[in-house]
PDB file of C-alpha atoms in Angstrom:
ATOM      1  CA  MET A  12       0.000   0.000   0.000  1.00 48.00           C
ATOM      2  CA  LYS A  13       2.745   2.410  -0.906  1.00 47.00           C
ATOM      3  CA  HIS A  14       1.610   6.047  -1.273  1.00 63.00           C
ATOM      4  CA  ALA A  15      -1.745   4.953   0.093  1.00 90.00           C
ATOM      5  CA  CYS A  16      -2.739   8.152   1.892  1.00 93.00           C
ATOM      6  CA  ARG A  17      -1.432  10.395  -0.809  1.00 92.00           C
ATOM      7  CA  GLN A  18      -3.440   8.463  -3.389  1.00 93.00           C
ATOM      8  CA  ALA A  19      -6.530   8.292  -1.238  1.00 95.00           C
ATOM      9  CA  THR A  20      -6.594  12.081  -0.873  1.00 96.00           C
ATOM     10  CA  LYS A  21      -6.143  12.369  -4.635  1.00 96.00           C
ATOM     11  CA  LEU A  22      -9.183  10.157  -5.197  1.00 97.00           C
ATOM     12  CA  ALA A  23     -11.169  12.085  -2.594  1.00 97.00           C
ATOM     13  CA  SER A  24     -10.282  15.325  -4.392  1.00 97.00           C
ATOM     14  CA  ASP A  25     -11.036  13.851  -7.841  1.00 97.00           C
ATOM     15  CA  GLY A  26     -14.400  12.744  -6.546  1.00 97.00           C
ATOM     16  CA  LEU A  27     -15.343  16.408  -6.160  1.00 96.00           C
ATOM     17  CA  ASP A  28     -14.703  17.008  -9.866  1.00 95.00           C
ATOM     18  CA  ARG A  29     -15.573  13.860 -11.730  1.00 95.00           C
ATOM     19  CA  ARG A  30     -17.387  10.592 -11.282  1.00 96.00           C
ATOM     20  CA  LEU A  31     -15.052   7.977  -9.841  1.00 97.00           C
ATOM     21  CA  SER A  32     -15.026   4.511 -11.368  1.00 97.00           C
ATOM     22  CA  ALA A  33     -16.472   1.674  -9.296  1.00 97.00           C
ATOM     23  CA  TRP A  34     -12.976   0.400  -8.615  1.00 96.00           C
ATOM     24  CA  GLU A  35     -11.706   3.810  -7.545  1.00 97.00           C
ATOM     25  CA  LEU A  36     -14.685   4.271  -5.270  1.00 97.00           C
ATOM     26  CA  LEU A  37     -14.132   0.898  -3.685  1.00 96.00           C
ATOM     27  CA  ARG A  38     -10.451   1.613  -3.101  1.00 96.00           C
ATOM     28  CA  LEU A  39     -11.231   5.022  -1.618  1.00 96.00           C
ATOM     29  CA  ARG A  40     -13.974   3.732   0.690  1.00 96.00           C
ATOM     30  CA  TYR A  41     -11.832   0.857   1.863  1.00 96.00           C
ATOM     31  CA  HIS A  42      -8.968   3.184   2.651  1.00 96.00           C
ATOM     32  CA  LEU A  43     -11.189   5.693   4.472  1.00 96.00           C
ATOM     33  CA  LEU A  44     -12.667   2.915   6.534  1.00 95.00           C
ATOM     34  CA  LEU A  45      -9.231   2.068   7.863  1.00 94.00           C
ATOM     35  CA  CYS A  46      -7.615   5.497   7.960  1.00 95.00           C
ATOM     36  CA  GLY A  47      -8.952   8.238  10.236  1.00 95.00           C
ATOM     37  CA  HIS A  48      -6.432  10.799   8.998  1.00 95.00           C
ATOM     38  CA  CYS A  49      -7.617  10.503   5.429  1.00 96.00           C
ATOM     39  CA  ARG A  50     -11.205  10.540   6.621  1.00 96.00           C
ATOM     40  CA  SER A  51     -10.528  13.892   8.325  1.00 96.00           C
ATOM     41  CA  CYS A  52      -8.803  15.190   5.218  1.00 96.00           C
ATOM     42  CA  ALA A  53     -11.599  14.057   2.896  1.00 97.00           C
ATOM     43  CA  GLU A  54     -14.177  15.652   5.205  1.00 96.00           C
ATOM     44  CA  SER A  55     -12.344  18.959   5.315  1.00 96.00           C
ATOM     45  CA  MET A  56     -12.004  19.043   1.516  1.00 97.00           C
ATOM     46  CA  GLN A  57     -15.731  18.405   1.359  1.00 96.00           C
ATOM     47  CA  ILE A  58     -16.380  21.282   3.803  1.00 96.00           C
ATOM     48  CA  ILE A  59     -14.250  23.649   1.703  1.00 97.00           C
ATOM     49  CA  HIS A  60     -16.058  22.476  -1.449  1.00 97.00           C
ATOM     50  CA  LYS A  61     -19.508  23.086   0.045  1.00 96.00           C
ATOM     51  CA  THR A  62     -18.566  26.447   1.525  1.00 95.00           C
ATOM     52  CA  THR A  63     -17.167  27.744  -1.772  1.00 95.00           C
ATOM     53  CA  GLU A  64     -20.338  26.557  -3.465  1.00 93.00           C
ATOM     54  CA  LEU A  65     -22.434  28.680  -1.086  1.00 92.00           C
ATOM     55  CA  ILE A  66     -20.129  31.654  -1.617  1.00 90.00           C
ATOM     56  CA  ARG A  67     -20.256  31.202  -5.377  1.00 86.00           C
ATOM     57  CA  ASN A  68     -24.036  31.242  -5.471  1.00 79.00           C
ATOM     58  CA  SER A  69     -24.357  34.503  -3.602  1.00 81.00           C
ATOM     59  CA  GLN A  70     -21.171  36.346  -4.494  1.00 75.00           C
ATOM     60  CA  TYR A  71     -22.363  38.588  -7.315  1.00 79.00           C
ATOM     61  CA  GLU A  72     -26.080  38.246  -6.764  1.00 77.00           C
ATOM     62  CA  ASN A  73     -26.772  41.938  -6.451  1.00 81.00           C
ATOM     63  CA  ILE A  74     -24.081  43.431  -8.593  1.00 87.00           C
ATOM     64  CA  LYS A  75     -25.059  45.909 -11.290  1.00 90.00           C
ATOM     65  CA  LEU A  76     -23.355  48.190 -13.748  1.00 92.00           C
ATOM     66  CA  SER A  77     -22.768  51.575 -12.168  1.00 91.00           C
ATOM     67  CA  GLU A  78     -24.368  54.564 -13.827  1.00 91.00           C
ATOM     68  CA  ALA A  79     -20.903  55.781 -14.884  1.00 92.00           C
ATOM     69  CA  GLN A  80     -20.059  52.441 -16.498  1.00 92.00           C
ATOM     70  CA  ARG A  81     -23.414  52.385 -18.220  1.00 92.00           C
ATOM     71  CA  GLN A  82     -22.949  55.894 -19.556  1.00 92.00           C
ATOM     72  CA  HIS A  83     -19.464  55.060 -20.775  1.00 92.00           C
ATOM     73  CA  LEU A  84     -20.747  51.963 -22.577  1.00 91.00           C
ATOM     74  CA  ARG A  85     -23.557  53.947 -24.174  1.00 91.00           C
ATOM     75  CA  GLU A  86     -21.056  56.452 -25.533  1.00 91.00           C
ATOM     76  CA  GLU A  87     -18.700  53.763 -26.799  1.00 89.00           C
ATOM     77  CA  LEU A  88     -21.539  52.027 -28.605  1.00 87.00           C
ATOM     78  CA  GLU A  89     -22.630  55.289 -30.123  1.00 87.00           C
ATOM     79  CA  LYS A  90     -19.124  55.979 -31.396  1.00 85.00           C
ATOM     80  CA  ALA A  91     -18.560  52.513 -32.816  1.00 80.00           C
ATOM     81  CA  ALA A  92     -21.983  51.535 -34.013  1.00 71.00           C
ATOM     82  CA  GLY A  93     -23.451  54.943 -34.663  1.00 69.00           C
ATOM     83  CA  CYS A  94     -26.569  54.192 -32.724  1.00 58.00           C
TER      84      CYS A  94
ATOM     85  CA  MET B   3     -37.098  36.907 -35.749  1.00 45.00           C
ATOM     86  CA  GLY B   4     -38.420  40.332 -34.917  1.00 50.00           C
ATOM     87  CA  GLU B   5     -35.358  41.031 -32.748  1.00 54.00           C
ATOM     88  CA  ILE B   6     -34.321  44.622 -32.928  1.00 60.00           C
ATOM     89  CA  VAL B   7     -30.693  45.168 -33.853  1.00 73.00           C
ATOM     90  CA  ASN B   8     -29.854  47.774 -31.330  1.00 83.00           C
ATOM     91  CA  PRO B   9     -26.817  47.496 -29.054  1.00 85.00           C
ATOM     92  CA  GLN B  10     -28.168  50.263 -26.828  1.00 88.00           C
ATOM     93  CA  GLN B  11     -31.216  48.181 -26.173  1.00 89.00           C
ATOM     94  CA  TRP B  12     -29.114  45.070 -25.548  1.00 90.00           C
ATOM     95  CA  LEU B  13     -27.192  47.076 -22.985  1.00 92.00           C
ATOM     96  CA  GLN B  14     -30.422  48.218 -21.428  1.00 90.00           C
ATOM     97  CA  GLU B  15     -31.975  44.762 -21.228  1.00 91.00           C
ATOM     98  CA  HIS B  16     -29.037  42.425 -20.716  1.00 93.00           C
ATOM     99  CA  GLY B  17     -26.246  44.714 -19.477  1.00 94.00           C
ATOM    100  CA  ASP B  18     -26.495  43.895 -15.788  1.00 94.00           C
ATOM    101  CA  TYR B  19     -26.889  40.186 -16.439  1.00 93.00           C
ATOM    102  CA  LEU B  20     -23.842  40.049 -18.716  1.00 94.00           C
ATOM    103  CA  TYR B  21     -21.825  42.205 -16.336  1.00 95.00           C
ATOM    104  CA  ARG B  22     -22.633  39.867 -13.447  1.00 92.00           C
ATOM    105  CA  TYR B  23     -21.601  36.906 -15.585  1.00 91.00           C
ATOM    106  CA  ALA B  24     -18.293  38.590 -16.449  1.00 92.00           C
ATOM    107  CA  MET B  25     -17.634  39.657 -12.845  1.00 90.00           C
ATOM    108  CA  SER B  26     -18.215  36.153 -11.535  1.00 85.00           C
ATOM    109  CA  ARG B  27     -15.462  34.962 -13.857  1.00 85.00           C
ATOM    110  CA  LEU B  28     -13.036  37.856 -13.883  1.00 86.00           C
ATOM    111  CA  HIS B  29     -13.472  39.403 -10.418  1.00 82.00           C
ATOM    112  CA  ASN B  30     -12.399  42.756 -11.799  1.00 87.00           C
ATOM    113  CA  GLU B  31     -14.811  45.588 -12.560  1.00 90.00           C
ATOM    114  CA  GLU B  32     -12.770  47.282 -15.237  1.00 92.00           C
ATOM    115  CA  ILE B  33     -12.014  44.117 -17.203  1.00 94.00           C
ATOM    116  CA  ALA B  34     -15.601  42.910 -16.839  1.00 94.00           C
ATOM    117  CA  ALA B  35     -16.909  46.190 -18.294  1.00 94.00           C
ATOM    118  CA  ASP B  36     -14.363  45.969 -21.140  1.00 94.00           C
ATOM    119  CA  MET B  37     -15.477  42.442 -21.977  1.00 95.00           C
ATOM    120  CA  LEU B  38     -19.082  43.583 -21.964  1.00 95.00           C
ATOM    121  CA  GLN B  39     -18.252  46.400 -24.356  1.00 94.00           C
ATOM    122  CA  GLU B  40     -16.379  44.067 -26.705  1.00 94.00           C
ATOM    123  CA  THR B  41     -19.274  41.639 -26.585  1.00 95.00           C
ATOM    124  CA  LEU B  42     -21.886  44.224 -27.507  1.00 93.00           C
ATOM    125  CA  LEU B  43     -19.741  45.522 -30.358  1.00 91.00           C
ATOM    126  CA  ALA B  44     -19.019  42.024 -31.657  1.00 92.00           C
ATOM    127  CA  ALA B  45     -22.721  41.222 -31.455  1.00 91.00           C
ATOM    128  CA  TRP B  46     -23.553  44.351 -33.402  1.00 88.00           C
ATOM    129  CA  LYS B  47     -21.012  43.492 -36.114  1.00 87.00           C
ATOM    130  CA  GLY B  48     -22.149  39.892 -36.271  1.00 86.00           C
ATOM    131  CA  HIS B  49     -25.874  40.289 -35.715  1.00 81.00           C
ATOM    132  CA  LYS B  50     -26.565  38.583 -39.027  1.00 80.00           C
ATOM    133  CA  ASN B  51     -25.238  35.379 -37.450  1.00 80.00           C
ATOM    134  CA  PHE B  52     -27.945  35.480 -34.844  1.00 81.00           C
ATOM    135  CA  LYS B  53     -30.346  32.831 -36.012  1.00 79.00           C
ATOM    136  CA  GLY B  54     -33.083  33.362 -33.532  1.00 75.00           C
ATOM    137  CA  ASP B  55     -32.976  29.713 -32.476  1.00 73.00           C
ATOM    138  CA  SER B  56     -31.788  30.812 -29.038  1.00 81.00           C
ATOM    139  CA  THR B  57     -32.786  33.861 -27.093  1.00 88.00           C
ATOM    140  CA  MET B  58     -30.837  37.067 -27.607  1.00 88.00           C
ATOM    141  CA  ARG B  59     -29.476  36.767 -24.069  1.00 91.00           C
ATOM    142  CA  THR B  60     -28.156  33.250 -24.648  1.00 91.00           C
ATOM    143  CA  TRP B  61     -26.520  34.396 -27.841  1.00 91.00           C
ATOM    144  CA  LEU B  62     -24.858  37.340 -26.106  1.00 93.00           C
ATOM    145  CA  VAL B  63     -23.656  35.135 -23.228  1.00 93.00           C
ATOM    146  CA  GLY B  64     -22.101  32.782 -25.804  1.00 92.00           C
ATOM    147  CA  ILE B  65     -20.085  35.653 -27.268  1.00 94.00           C
ATOM    148  CA  LEU B  66     -19.102  36.934 -23.827  1.00 95.00           C
ATOM    149  CA  LYS B  67     -17.971  33.472 -22.748  1.00 92.00           C
ATOM    150  CA  HIS B  68     -15.565  33.276 -25.693  1.00 92.00           C
ATOM    151  CA  LYS B  69     -14.230  36.747 -24.984  1.00 94.00           C
ATOM    152  CA  ILE B  70     -13.566  35.796 -21.362  1.00 92.00           C
ATOM    153  CA  ILE B  71     -11.776  32.563 -22.268  1.00 90.00           C
ATOM    154  CA  ASP B  72      -9.644  34.450 -24.799  1.00 90.00           C
ATOM    155  CA  HIS B  73      -8.814  36.997 -22.152  1.00 90.00           C
ATOM    156  CA  ILE B  74      -7.774  34.351 -19.621  1.00 86.00           C
ATOM    157  CA  ARG B  75      -5.667  32.541 -22.226  1.00 85.00           C
ATOM    158  CA  LYS B  76      -3.830  35.733 -23.113  1.00 85.00           C
ATOM    159  CA  GLU B  77      -3.237  36.481 -19.475  1.00 81.00           C
ATOM    160  CA  ILE B  78      -1.803  33.030 -18.856  1.00 76.00           C
ATOM    161  CA  ARG B  79       0.484  33.288 -21.854  1.00 75.00           C
ATOM    162  CA  GLY B  80       1.602  36.758 -20.786  1.00 70.00           C
ATOM    163  CA  ARG B  81       2.550  35.559 -17.350  1.00 68.00           C
ATOM    164  CA  ASP B  82       4.164  32.386 -18.610  1.00 59.00           C
ATOM    165  CA  LEU B  83       3.121  30.286 -15.643  1.00 58.00           C
ATOM    166  CA  ASN B  84       5.505  27.444 -15.323  1.00 56.00           C
ATOM    167  CA  ASP B  85       4.452  24.167 -13.723  1.00 54.00           C
ATOM    168  CA  ALA B  86       7.991  23.081 -13.125  1.00 49.00           C
ATOM    169  CA  VAL B  87       8.551  25.789 -10.563  1.00 51.00           C
ATOM    170  CA  GLU B  88       5.222  25.180  -8.897  1.00 57.00           C
ATOM    171  CA  HIS B  89       5.549  23.711  -5.504  1.00 59.00           C
ATOM    172  CA  ASP B  90       4.028  20.261  -5.071  1.00 69.00           C
ATOM    173  CA  PRO B  91       2.572  20.362  -1.556  1.00 67.00           C
ATOM    174  CA  THR B  92       1.831  16.660  -1.524  1.00 77.00           C
ATOM    175  CA  SER B  93       5.517  15.965  -0.994  1.00 78.00           C
ATOM    176  CA  ALA B  94       5.507  18.051   2.179  1.00 82.00           C
ATOM    177  CA  PHE B  95       2.377  16.469   3.607  1.00 88.00           C
ATOM    178  CA  PHE B  96       3.339  12.852   3.166  1.00 88.00           C
ATOM    179  CA  ASN B  97       6.481  10.948   3.984  1.00 86.00           C
ATOM    180  CA  ALA B  98       8.294   8.683   1.567  1.00 82.00           C
ATOM    181  CA  ASP B  99       5.888   5.791   2.023  1.00 82.00           C
ATOM    182  CA  GLY B 100       2.890   7.999   1.323  1.00 83.00           C
ATOM    183  CA  SER B 101       1.443   8.272   4.802  1.00 88.00           C
ATOM    184  CA  TRP B 102       0.795  11.528   6.685  1.00 92.00           C
ATOM    185  CA  ASN B 103       3.676  13.515   8.148  1.00 89.00           C
ATOM    186  CA  GLU B 104       1.355  15.420  10.403  1.00 89.00           C
ATOM    187  CA  ALA B 105      -2.111  14.162  11.199  1.00 90.00           C
ATOM    188  CA  PRO B 106      -4.905  16.333   9.774  1.00 92.00           C
ATOM    189  CA  ARG B 107      -7.445  17.429  12.333  1.00 91.00           C
ATOM    190  CA  ALA B 108     -11.094  16.540  12.157  1.00 91.00           C
ATOM    191  CA  TRP B 109     -13.145  19.617  11.295  1.00 91.00           C
ATOM    192  CA  LYS B 110     -16.583  19.813  12.793  1.00 87.00           C
ATOM    193  CA  GLU B 111     -17.663  23.055  11.171  1.00 88.00           C
ATOM    194  CA  ASN B 112     -20.776  23.390   9.162  1.00 92.00           C
ATOM    195  CA  PRO B 113     -20.340  24.972   5.677  1.00 94.00           C
ATOM    196  CA  GLU B 114     -23.429  27.100   6.277  1.00 94.00           C
ATOM    197  CA  ASP B 115     -21.830  28.701   9.376  1.00 93.00           C
ATOM    198  CA  LEU B 116     -18.527  29.248   7.608  1.00 93.00           C
ATOM    199  CA  TYR B 117     -20.322  30.859   4.717  1.00 92.00           C
ATOM    200  CA  GLN B 118     -22.074  33.269   7.112  1.00 92.00           C
ATOM    201  CA  SER B 119     -18.786  34.378   8.643  1.00 91.00           C
ATOM    202  CA  ASP B 120     -17.127  37.384   7.004  1.00 88.00           C
ATOM    203  CA  GLN B 121     -13.995  36.598   8.958  1.00 91.00           C
ATOM    204  CA  PHE B 122     -13.838  33.157   7.414  1.00 92.00           C
ATOM    205  CA  HIS B 123     -14.198  34.669   3.936  1.00 90.00           C
ATOM    206  CA  GLY B 124     -11.155  36.812   4.692  1.00 90.00           C
ATOM    207  CA  VAL B 125      -9.057  33.871   5.870  1.00 93.00           C
ATOM    208  CA  LEU B 126     -10.169  31.702   2.938  1.00 94.00           C
ATOM    209  CA  ASP B 127      -9.278  34.440   0.497  1.00 91.00           C
ATOM    210  CA  SER B 128      -5.825  34.975   1.969  1.00 93.00           C
ATOM    211  CA  CYS B 129      -5.202  31.196   1.882  1.00 95.00           C
ATOM    212  CA  ILE B 130      -6.249  31.021  -1.781  1.00 94.00           C
ATOM    213  CA  THR B 131      -4.005  33.972  -2.577  1.00 91.00           C
ATOM    214  CA  LYS B 132      -1.032  32.100  -1.104  1.00 92.00           C
ATOM    215  CA  LEU B 133      -1.412  29.227  -3.584  1.00 92.00           C
ATOM    216  CA  PRO B 134       0.901  29.079  -6.600  1.00 89.00           C
ATOM    217  CA  GLU B 135      -0.615  31.046  -9.450  1.00 86.00           C
ATOM    218  CA  LYS B 136      -1.859  28.225 -11.621  1.00 88.00           C
ATOM    219  CA  GLN B 137      -3.441  26.340  -8.721  1.00 92.00           C
ATOM    220  CA  GLN B 138      -5.060  29.559  -7.649  1.00 90.00           C
ATOM    221  CA  MET B 139      -6.478  30.175 -11.083  1.00 90.00           C
ATOM    222  CA  VAL B 140      -7.945  26.699 -11.582  1.00 94.00           C
ATOM    223  CA  PHE B 141      -9.281  26.553  -8.020  1.00 95.00           C
ATOM    224  CA  ARG B 142     -11.024  29.908  -8.385  1.00 92.00           C
ATOM    225  CA  MET B 143     -12.479  29.000 -11.782  1.00 92.00           C
ATOM    226  CA  ARG B 144     -13.661  25.612 -10.667  1.00 94.00           C
ATOM    227  CA  GLU B 145     -14.882  26.301  -7.137  1.00 95.00           C
ATOM    228  CA  LEU B 146     -15.676  29.996  -6.888  1.00 90.00           C
ATOM    229  CA  THR B 147     -16.853  30.607 -10.436  1.00 88.00           C
ATOM    230  CA  GLY B 148     -18.305  27.172 -11.000  1.00 89.00           C
ATOM    231  CA  ASP B 149     -16.875  26.690 -14.490  1.00 90.00           C
ATOM    232  CA  ASP B 150     -17.022  23.134 -15.768  1.00 91.00           C
ATOM    233  CA  THR B 151     -13.899  21.031 -16.319  1.00 94.00           C
ATOM    234  CA  GLU B 152     -13.949  21.572 -20.070  1.00 92.00           C
ATOM    235  CA  THR B 153     -14.058  25.350 -19.780  1.00 90.00           C
ATOM    236  CA  VAL B 154     -11.217  25.462 -17.252  1.00 93.00           C
ATOM    237  CA  CYS B 155      -9.042  23.114 -19.321  1.00 94.00           C
ATOM    238  CA  ASN B 156      -9.771  25.080 -22.445  1.00 90.00           C
ATOM    239  CA  ALA B 157      -8.963  28.449 -20.871  1.00 89.00           C
ATOM    240  CA  CYS B 158      -5.792  27.230 -19.144  1.00 89.00           C
ATOM    241  CA  ASP B 159      -4.746  24.957 -21.998  1.00 89.00           C
ATOM    242  CA  ILE B 160      -4.295  21.868 -19.817  1.00 92.00           C
ATOM    243  CA  THR B 161      -5.675  18.322 -19.837  1.00 95.00           C
ATOM    244  CA  SER B 162      -8.308  17.208 -17.335  1.00 96.00           C
ATOM    245  CA  THR B 163      -5.713  14.887 -15.750  1.00 96.00           C
ATOM    246  CA  HIS B 164      -3.466  17.854 -15.149  1.00 95.00           C
ATOM    247  CA  LEU B 165      -6.380  19.888 -13.823  1.00 96.00           C
ATOM    248  CA  HIS B 166      -7.158  17.216 -11.250  1.00 96.00           C
ATOM    249  CA  VAL B 167      -3.530  17.117 -10.115  1.00 95.00           C
ATOM    250  CA  LEU B 168      -3.566  20.899  -9.653  1.00 95.00           C
ATOM    251  CA  LEU B 169      -6.858  20.803  -7.751  1.00 96.00           C
ATOM    252  CA  HIS B 170      -5.599  18.050  -5.448  1.00 96.00           C
ATOM    253  CA  ARG B 171      -2.534  20.136  -4.642  1.00 94.00           C
ATOM    254  CA  ALA B 172      -4.625  23.255  -4.151  1.00 95.00           C
ATOM    255  CA  ARG B 173      -7.083  21.524  -1.823  1.00 96.00           C
ATOM    256  CA  LEU B 174      -4.388  19.971   0.349  1.00 95.00           C
ATOM    257  CA  ALA B 175      -2.591  23.298   0.665  1.00 94.00           C
ATOM    258  CA  LEU B 176      -5.826  25.130   1.444  1.00 95.00           C
ATOM    259  CA  ARG B 177      -6.824  22.567   4.033  1.00 95.00           C
ATOM    260  CA  LYS B 178      -3.485  23.035   5.745  1.00 93.00           C
ATOM    261  CA  CYS B 179      -3.627  26.812   5.580  1.00 93.00           C
ATOM    262  CA  LEU B 180      -7.190  26.953   6.921  1.00 94.00           C
ATOM    263  CA  GLU B 181      -6.389  24.501   9.666  1.00 92.00           C
ATOM    264  CA  PHE B 182      -3.542  26.707  10.777  1.00 90.00           C
ATOM    265  CA  ASN B 183      -5.236  30.077  10.369  1.00 91.00           C
ATOM    266  CA  TRP B 184      -8.824  29.323  11.207  1.00 88.00           C
ATOM    267  CA  PHE B 185      -9.586  25.962  12.706  1.00 80.00           C
ATOM    268  CA  GLY B 186      -6.561  26.107  14.951  1.00 74.00           C
ATOM    269  CA  LYS B 187      -7.741  29.394  16.433  1.00 63.00           C
ATOM    270  CA  VAL B 188     -11.464  28.910  16.621  1.00 55.00           C
ATOM    271  CA  LYS B 189     -12.734  27.213  19.713  1.00 46.00           C
ATOM    272  CA  GLN B 190     -14.429  23.972  18.873  1.00 46.00           C
ATOM    273  CA  PRO B 191     -17.879  23.853  20.468  1.00 43.00           C
TER     274      PRO B 191
END
């Protein structure tokens, strides 16, 4: 089981980005069952993942063009497109 | 399809939406506004290509998305980010046989509480900023912007295998940094 923890954390991280194969999932679950350190690590990566998801969904919710930006864009469009 | 070819009206109707889209990907007001301007001008020049089989907004977002990816690609090329000099944190976290050098702690925090804490946002941001540039870029795109794997790979010109290696490194480094700067200081209930 050389590099076991390193590889287990890689699989746990990959699992946040892509679907793991059945074999990968089995290997990961087996390792996590036996290894509390990797379980802690996988849980904290999961917590970071979920927190960033919440931040992402609210981050720019209320942002709008400022009146100055809008005016500038209007003028640029007028210059370039003549309308 | 009865759509009026009028960039001023596009700005009026879709400006805020497109700006928000650009900001969520670029995190910079000036660049986001520039991209929006380029998009509206490109749409005006190419309005004959608009087939009316999608909504005007979808069509405009499509143009904006390409502009943003082009921008990111140029930026990456300009900075010449080199993987070889990027630090691989996994070597510091594990010993030669691949087990932990220092045991990670068990976090009990709830993402909802962390999300509510402005202080946590500050610590998270400073930890992300400490990551090597390429890890930082892919982590932000993937987790804070929510871009899909294909878009990130395309913009950064890397394979998905490489992306996953970078994300693994980024997550381990972030975990460590947060543990030190946040979870180590906050009293566990």
